[in-house]
XYZ file of C-alpha atoms in Angstrom:
142
model
C -18.580 14.944 51.275
C -15.156 13.421 51.870
C -13.191 14.602 54.870
C -9.763 13.470 53.648
C -7.013 12.029 55.782
C -4.401 12.852 58.387
C -0.679 12.163 58.241
C 1.988 11.736 60.875
C 5.595 12.259 59.819
C 6.990 14.704 62.408
C 6.799 14.630 66.203
C 4.362 17.571 66.295
C 1.922 15.524 64.210
C 1.468 13.118 67.108
C -0.531 15.884 68.809
C -1.921 17.538 65.696
C -1.792 15.394 62.536
C -1.013 16.989 59.182
C -4.344 17.452 57.309
C -4.699 15.944 53.835
C -7.876 17.207 52.218
C -6.762 17.948 48.651
C -4.267 17.038 45.955
C -2.267 20.132 46.919
C -2.035 18.921 50.519
C -0.714 15.550 49.318
C 1.886 17.385 47.237
C 2.947 19.303 50.365
C 3.331 16.001 52.241
C 5.408 14.372 49.488
C 7.546 17.510 49.111
C 8.130 17.579 52.880
C 9.296 13.940 52.776
C 11.599 14.733 49.838
C 13.088 17.739 51.651
C 13.068 16.178 55.121
C 15.684 14.374 57.147
C 16.529 10.778 56.277
C 15.407 9.713 59.767
C 11.879 10.896 58.906
C 11.302 9.830 55.308
C 7.993 8.031 55.825
C 4.483 9.105 56.792
C 1.652 7.123 58.328
C -1.693 8.192 56.870
C -5.213 7.460 58.116
C -8.396 8.248 56.246
C -11.023 10.253 58.138
C -13.714 8.732 55.914
C -13.453 5.117 57.108
C -15.298 3.759 60.121
C -12.884 3.204 63.007
C -12.730 0.024 65.053
C -14.825 -0.203 68.238
C -11.691 0.798 70.158
C -11.621 4.058 68.193
C -8.421 3.079 66.403
C -8.285 3.231 62.602
C -9.234 0.035 60.752
C -6.423 0.578 58.247
C -2.989 2.041 57.670
C -1.468 3.694 54.611
C 2.291 4.255 54.530
C 4.186 6.479 52.137
C 7.961 6.764 52.081
C 10.376 8.669 49.860
C 14.033 8.088 48.998
C 14.903 11.448 47.419
C 18.416 10.390 46.383
C 17.123 7.490 44.287
C 13.953 9.391 43.216
C 11.753 6.474 44.327
C 9.465 5.627 47.188
C 7.326 2.957 48.766
C 3.642 2.776 49.607
C 1.881 0.265 51.786
C -1.749 -0.395 52.608
C -3.098 -2.591 55.377
C -6.591 -3.393 56.605
C -8.502 -6.449 57.786
C -8.017 -8.103 54.390
C -4.207 -7.994 54.545
C -1.069 -5.954 54.139
C -0.089 -4.877 50.622
C 2.828 -3.306 48.764
C 3.266 -2.546 45.058
C 3.619 -5.642 42.926
C 6.728 -6.209 40.887
C 10.266 -7.434 41.167
C 12.258 -5.678 43.887
C 15.723 -4.373 43.137
C 16.768 -4.796 46.780
C 16.128 -7.692 49.146
C 15.203 -5.330 51.976
C 14.208 -1.665 52.173
C 14.226 0.464 55.290
C 12.313 3.704 55.694
C 12.059 5.760 58.873
C 8.798 6.805 60.538
C 9.557 9.302 63.311
C 13.041 7.766 63.673
C 11.588 4.237 63.925
C 12.676 1.861 61.163
C 10.061 0.185 58.980
C 11.450 -2.653 56.896
C 9.956 -3.860 53.650
C 11.163 -7.284 52.558
C 11.286 -8.040 48.845
C 9.026 -5.071 48.066
C 9.564 -2.940 44.972
C 9.988 0.809 45.111
C 8.123 2.983 42.616
C 8.886 6.395 41.045
C 8.027 9.448 43.153
C 5.420 10.642 40.631
C 3.605 7.342 41.064
C 3.879 7.626 44.859
C 2.095 10.987 44.560
C -0.637 9.499 42.361
C -1.235 6.524 44.694
C -1.346 8.753 47.776
C -3.781 11.184 46.142
C -6.068 8.316 45.174
C -6.015 6.955 48.742
C -6.893 10.358 50.236
C -9.530 11.317 47.651
C -11.225 7.888 47.493
C -12.275 7.858 51.116
C -9.434 5.604 52.204
C -9.828 2.775 49.705
C -6.802 0.803 48.512
C -5.730 2.668 45.361
C -6.323 0.997 42.002
C -3.799 2.989 39.953
C -1.124 0.377 40.736
C -1.127 -3.399 41.079
C -0.625 -4.694 44.617
C 0.781 -7.861 46.139
C 0.579 -9.175 49.666
C 3.499 -7.891 51.655
C 6.155 -10.610 52.026
C 7.141 -11.348 55.627
C-alpha cells in the first residue's frame, strides 16, 4: 500500500509537512499555492514510498510551483539520474518561483498549464514517487 508524500510550502510544514495521500490532497496543495502569497508559490514534495539515502535524507526532490496570474506553473524532478523539467520551448529565459521566501530559478524551462501541473503532481504522489510519465521531460538547463 502506498503511503503518499509530504509537502513543504509554509513555515509550519518544516515541523509538520503537509500530507499528500490522495488526489484530493494534491488538489488542496495546488489550490493553496494558487491562493497563497507570491513569496510562497512553490512546494517541495518528497515521496514516503521511496527508500531514503543512508543519511536518512530523501533520494529525490519534486518541485511544484504556480503562477496564478498567468494560469501556469512549473514542475521539477531530481534524483540520482539527474534534474528534470518539462520539455518544450520556454517563453521566458528565466523563471523564478519562491519556496518559503527563497527564490528558485529555472533557466530556459517551459511553464505548463495549471491543470497539467495537477495531473503531474498527482501521478508523482500516487506512483510511489516515480518521475511522472504524463509529460515529456528534459534535463534541467544550468
